Amino acid sequence: THTPAIHIIGVDTQNDTLAALKRGRIDAMISQDGHESGKMAIDLIVKELQGEGIDGDHFISNEVITKGDADAYQMKED
């Protein structure tokens, strides 16, 4: 029987997680902008409190970071 590969993907862009990605301890990371998600949440709450209602789903942008991208992303974060 074939055992499927297990991939480890994190959601954290702190330096220790980037280091684990570079060392191959995790396979990828999903990066999200905390400022963007916080602003969207507050904007939606204000809309709801003002009686405007909230329609549909709301998403923020995400980036998938792999071992090959880790150095470039590290430079972006510094």
C-alpha atoms as a printed R data frame, in Angstrom:
   type eleno elety resid chain resno       x      y      z
1  ATOM     1    CA   THR     A     1   0.000  0.000  0.000
2  ATOM     2    CA   HIS     A     2   1.048  3.561 -0.656
3  ATOM     3    CA   THR     A     3   1.128  5.939  2.287
4  ATOM     4    CA   PRO     A     4   0.168  9.457  1.197
5  ATOM     5    CA   ALA     A     5   2.581 12.263  2.021
6  ATOM     6    CA   ILE     A     6   1.623 14.498  4.899
7  ATOM     7    CA   HIS     A     7   2.331 18.191  4.377
8  ATOM     8    CA   ILE     A     8   2.615 20.653  7.239
9  ATOM     9    CA   ILE     A     9   1.425 24.163  6.463
10 ATOM    10    CA   GLY     A    10   1.374 26.944  9.045
11 ATOM    11    CA   VAL     A    11  -0.433 30.255  9.329
12 ATOM    12    CA   ASP     A    12   2.128 32.482 10.979
13 ATOM    13    CA   THR     A    13   4.758 34.745  9.474
14 ATOM    14    CA   GLN     A    14   6.963 35.307 12.480
15 ATOM    15    CA   ASN     A    15  10.716 34.863 12.148
16 ATOM    16    CA   ASP     A    16  10.787 31.482 13.923
17 ATOM    17    CA   THR     A    17   8.205 30.091 11.516
18 ATOM    18    CA   LEU     A    18  10.126 31.429  8.516
19 ATOM    19    CA   ALA     A    19  13.248 29.742  9.922
20 ATOM    20    CA   ALA     A    20  11.368 26.424 10.261
21 ATOM    21    CA   LEU     A    21  10.219 26.782  6.660
22 ATOM    22    CA   LYS     A    22  13.795 27.397  5.467
23 ATOM    23    CA   ARG     A    23  15.019 24.327  7.406
24 ATOM    24    CA   GLY     A    24  12.296 22.162  5.849
25 ATOM    25    CA   ARG     A    25  10.483 21.541  9.165
26 ATOM    26    CA   ILE     A    26   7.252 22.797  7.579
27 ATOM    27    CA   ASP     A    27   6.289 22.747  3.894
28 ATOM    28    CA   ALA     A    28   4.568 26.103  3.463
29 ATOM    29    CA   MET     A    29   2.977 29.028  5.240
30 ATOM    30    CA   ILE     A    30  -0.115 31.075  4.609
31 ATOM    31    CA   SER     A    31   0.508 34.753  5.246
32 ATOM    32    CA   GLN     A    32  -2.322 37.110  6.136
33 ATOM    33    CA   ASP     A    33  -2.161 40.817  6.823
34 ATOM    34    CA   GLY     A    34  -3.309 41.323 10.421
35 ATOM    35    CA   HIS     A    35  -3.968 45.014  9.807
36 ATOM    36    CA   GLU     A    36  -6.142 44.240  6.781
37 ATOM    37    CA   SER     A    37  -8.188 41.606  8.623
38 ATOM    38    CA   GLY     A    38  -8.652 43.831 11.680
39 ATOM    39    CA   LYS     A    39  -9.738 46.812  9.571
40 ATOM    40    CA   MET     A    40 -12.205 44.709  7.608
41 ATOM    41    CA   ALA     A    41 -13.682 43.289 10.810
42 ATOM    42    CA   ILE     A    42 -14.165 46.766 12.318
43 ATOM    43    CA   ASP     A    43 -15.629 48.144  9.066
44 ATOM    44    CA   LEU     A    44 -18.145 45.279  8.913
45 ATOM    45    CA   ILE     A    45 -19.100 45.694 12.578
46 ATOM    46    CA   VAL     A    46 -19.693 49.415 12.055
47 ATOM    47    CA   LYS     A    47 -21.842 48.683  8.987
48 ATOM    48    CA   GLU     A    48 -23.914 46.208 10.972
49 ATOM    49    CA   LEU     A    49 -24.311 48.579 13.928
50 ATOM    50    CA   GLN     A    50 -25.442 51.345 11.563
51 ATOM    51    CA   GLY     A    51 -28.166 49.044 10.256
52 ATOM    52    CA   GLU     A    52 -26.668 48.612  6.787
53 ATOM    53    CA   GLY     A    53 -26.341 44.839  7.127
54 ATOM    54    CA   ILE     A    54 -23.572 42.659  5.822
55 ATOM    55    CA   ASP     A    55 -24.110 40.721  2.602
56 ATOM    56    CA   GLY     A    56 -22.121 37.720  1.426
57 ATOM    57    CA   ASP     A    57 -18.667 36.561  2.359
58 ATOM    58    CA   HIS     A    58 -15.714 38.855  2.920
59 ATOM    59    CA   PHE     A    59 -12.121 37.762  2.359
60 ATOM    60    CA   ILE     A    60  -8.685 39.270  2.791
61 ATOM    61    CA   SER     A    61  -5.758 38.493  0.523
62 ATOM    62    CA   ASN     A    62  -3.412 35.637  1.402
63 ATOM    63    CA   GLU     A    63   0.008 34.569  0.203
64 ATOM    64    CA   VAL     A    64   1.390 31.054  0.113
65 ATOM    65    CA   ILE     A    65   5.046 31.074  1.103
66 ATOM    66    CA   THR     A    66   7.282 28.092  0.328
67 ATOM    67    CA   LYS     A    67  10.911 27.379  1.126
68 ATOM    68    CA   GLY     A    68  11.940 29.012 -2.149
69 ATOM    69    CA   ASP     A    69  10.067 32.234 -1.245
70 ATOM    70    CA   ALA     A    70  11.111 32.453  2.415
71 ATOM    71    CA   ASP     A    71  14.177 34.666  1.937
72 ATOM    72    CA   ALA     A    72  12.292 37.187 -0.221
73 ATOM    73    CA   TYR     A    73   9.419 37.279  2.255
74 ATOM    74    CA   GLN     A    74  11.837 37.738  5.163
75 ATOM    75    CA   MET     A    75  13.293 40.774  3.414
76 ATOM    76    CA   LYS     A    76   9.756 42.166  2.894
77 ATOM    77    CA   GLU     A    77   8.997 41.810  6.599
78 ATOM    78    CA   ASP     A    78  12.197 43.473  7.866
